[in-house]
PDB file of C-alpha atoms in Angstrom:
ATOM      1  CA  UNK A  15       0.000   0.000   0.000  1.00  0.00           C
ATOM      2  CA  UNK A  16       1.329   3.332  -0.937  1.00  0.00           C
ATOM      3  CA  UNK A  17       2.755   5.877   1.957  1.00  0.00           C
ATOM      4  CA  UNK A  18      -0.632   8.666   1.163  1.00  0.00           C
ATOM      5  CA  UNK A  19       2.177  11.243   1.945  1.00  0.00           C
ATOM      6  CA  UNK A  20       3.768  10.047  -1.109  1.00  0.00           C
ATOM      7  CA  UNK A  21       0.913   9.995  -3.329  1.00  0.00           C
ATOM      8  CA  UNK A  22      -0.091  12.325  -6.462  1.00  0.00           C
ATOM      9  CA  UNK A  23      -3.173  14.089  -5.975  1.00  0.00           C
ATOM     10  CA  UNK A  24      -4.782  12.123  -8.855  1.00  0.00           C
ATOM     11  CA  UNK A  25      -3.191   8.951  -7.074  1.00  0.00           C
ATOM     12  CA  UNK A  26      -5.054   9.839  -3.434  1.00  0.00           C
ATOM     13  CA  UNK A  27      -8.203  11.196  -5.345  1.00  0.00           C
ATOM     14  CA  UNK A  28      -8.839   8.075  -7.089  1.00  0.00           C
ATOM     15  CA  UNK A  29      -8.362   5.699  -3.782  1.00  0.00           C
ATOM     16  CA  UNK A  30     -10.592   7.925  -1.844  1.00  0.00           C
ATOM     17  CA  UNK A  31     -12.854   7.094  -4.624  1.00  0.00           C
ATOM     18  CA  UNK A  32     -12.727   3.549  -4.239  1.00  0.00           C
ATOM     19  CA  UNK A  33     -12.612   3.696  -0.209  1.00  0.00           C
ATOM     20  CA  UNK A  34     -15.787   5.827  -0.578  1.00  0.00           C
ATOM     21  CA  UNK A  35     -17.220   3.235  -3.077  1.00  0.00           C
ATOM     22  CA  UNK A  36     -16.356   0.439  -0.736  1.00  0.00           C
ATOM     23  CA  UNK A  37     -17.785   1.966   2.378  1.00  0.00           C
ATOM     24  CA  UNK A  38     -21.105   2.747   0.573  1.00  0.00           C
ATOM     25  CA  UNK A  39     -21.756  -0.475  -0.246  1.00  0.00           C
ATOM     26  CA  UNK A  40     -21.161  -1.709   3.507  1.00  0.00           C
ATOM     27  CA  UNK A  41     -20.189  -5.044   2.292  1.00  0.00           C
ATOM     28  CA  UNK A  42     -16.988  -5.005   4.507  1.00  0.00           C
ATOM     29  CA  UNK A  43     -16.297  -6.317   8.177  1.00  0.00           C
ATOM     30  CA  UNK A  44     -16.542  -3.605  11.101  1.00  0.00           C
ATOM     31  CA  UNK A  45     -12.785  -3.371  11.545  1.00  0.00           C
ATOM     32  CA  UNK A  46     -11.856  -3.027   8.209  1.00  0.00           C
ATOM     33  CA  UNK A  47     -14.705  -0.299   7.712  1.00  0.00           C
ATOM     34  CA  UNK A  48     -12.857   1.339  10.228  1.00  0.00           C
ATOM     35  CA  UNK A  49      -9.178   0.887   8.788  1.00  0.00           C
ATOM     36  CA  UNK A  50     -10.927   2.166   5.818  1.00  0.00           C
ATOM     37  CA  UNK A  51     -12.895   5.454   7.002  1.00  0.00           C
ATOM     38  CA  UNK A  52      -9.013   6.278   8.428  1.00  0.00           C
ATOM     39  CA  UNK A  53      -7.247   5.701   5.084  1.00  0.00           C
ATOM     40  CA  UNK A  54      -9.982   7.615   3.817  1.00  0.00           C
ATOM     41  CA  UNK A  55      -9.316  10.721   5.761  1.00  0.00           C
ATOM     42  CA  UNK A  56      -5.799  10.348   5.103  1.00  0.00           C
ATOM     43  CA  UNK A  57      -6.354  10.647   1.202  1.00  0.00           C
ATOM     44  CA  UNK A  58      -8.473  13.519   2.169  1.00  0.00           C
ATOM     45  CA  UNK A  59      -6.373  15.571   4.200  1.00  0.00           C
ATOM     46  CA  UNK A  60      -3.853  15.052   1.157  1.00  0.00           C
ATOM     47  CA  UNK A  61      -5.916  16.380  -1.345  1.00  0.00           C
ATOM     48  CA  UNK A  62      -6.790  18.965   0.323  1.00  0.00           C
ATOM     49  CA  UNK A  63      -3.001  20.032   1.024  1.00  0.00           C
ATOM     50  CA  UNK A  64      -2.514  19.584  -2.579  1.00  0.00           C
ATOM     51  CA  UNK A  65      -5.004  21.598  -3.834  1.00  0.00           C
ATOM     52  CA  UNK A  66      -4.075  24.284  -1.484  1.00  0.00           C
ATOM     53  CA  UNK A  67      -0.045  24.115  -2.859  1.00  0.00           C
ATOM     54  CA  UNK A  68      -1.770  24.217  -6.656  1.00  0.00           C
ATOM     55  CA  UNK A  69      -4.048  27.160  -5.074  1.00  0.00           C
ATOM     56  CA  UNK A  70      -0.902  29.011  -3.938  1.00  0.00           C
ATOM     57  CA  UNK A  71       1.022  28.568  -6.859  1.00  0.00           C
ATOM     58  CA  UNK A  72      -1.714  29.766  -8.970  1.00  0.00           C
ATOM     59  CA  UNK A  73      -1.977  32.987  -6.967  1.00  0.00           C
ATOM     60  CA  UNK A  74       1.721  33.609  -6.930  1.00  0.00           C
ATOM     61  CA  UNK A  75       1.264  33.862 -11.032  1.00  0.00           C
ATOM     62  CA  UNK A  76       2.085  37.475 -12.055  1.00  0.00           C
ATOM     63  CA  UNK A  77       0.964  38.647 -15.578  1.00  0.00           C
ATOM     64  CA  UNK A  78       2.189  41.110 -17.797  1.00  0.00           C
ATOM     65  CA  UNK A  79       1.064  44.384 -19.445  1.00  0.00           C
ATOM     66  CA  UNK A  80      -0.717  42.250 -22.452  1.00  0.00           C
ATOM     67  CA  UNK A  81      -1.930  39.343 -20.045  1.00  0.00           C
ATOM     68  CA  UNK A  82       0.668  36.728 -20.639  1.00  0.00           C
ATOM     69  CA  UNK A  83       2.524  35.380 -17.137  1.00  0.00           C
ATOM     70  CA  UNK A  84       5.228  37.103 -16.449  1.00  0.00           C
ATOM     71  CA  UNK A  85       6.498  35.000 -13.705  1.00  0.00           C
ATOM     72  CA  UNK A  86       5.254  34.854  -9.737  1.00  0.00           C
ATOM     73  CA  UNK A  87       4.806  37.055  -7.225  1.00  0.00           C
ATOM     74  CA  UNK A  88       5.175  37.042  -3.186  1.00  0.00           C
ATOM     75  CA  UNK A  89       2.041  35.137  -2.188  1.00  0.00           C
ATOM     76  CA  UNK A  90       1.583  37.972   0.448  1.00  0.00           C
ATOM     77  CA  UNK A  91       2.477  40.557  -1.726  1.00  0.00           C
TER      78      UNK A  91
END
């Protein structure tokens, strides 16, 4: 099983997917519905930080005169 710190955000988006998926169907034993709900949040909380990074990069984007980036910026400036 891959270390969800190491994972892609496509990677931990598309197991939450399937941990979701398995979870709905409630098909699975007690304890692993539980090892699963905390995998689950794991893949979530690394979303999340991923989308903030891509958020942070995309507001760091500086543009030029005519619109075209022009390279990045101080996120708090």
């Amino acid at each position: 099983m891959t270390d969800v710190a190491e994972m892609s955000f496509e990677e931990a988006m598309k197991e939450l997917e399937q941990v979701v998926g398995q979870l709905e169907r409630g098909d699975v034993a007690l304890e692993q519905s539980i090892a699963l709900y905390e995998r689950g949040a794991a893949l979530k909380a690394r979303c999340e930080a991923k989308l903030k990074e891509a958020e942070e990069k995309v507001a760091k984007i500086t543009f030029s005169a005519d619109g075209q980036p022009a390279g990045t910026a101080p996120l708090d400036g």
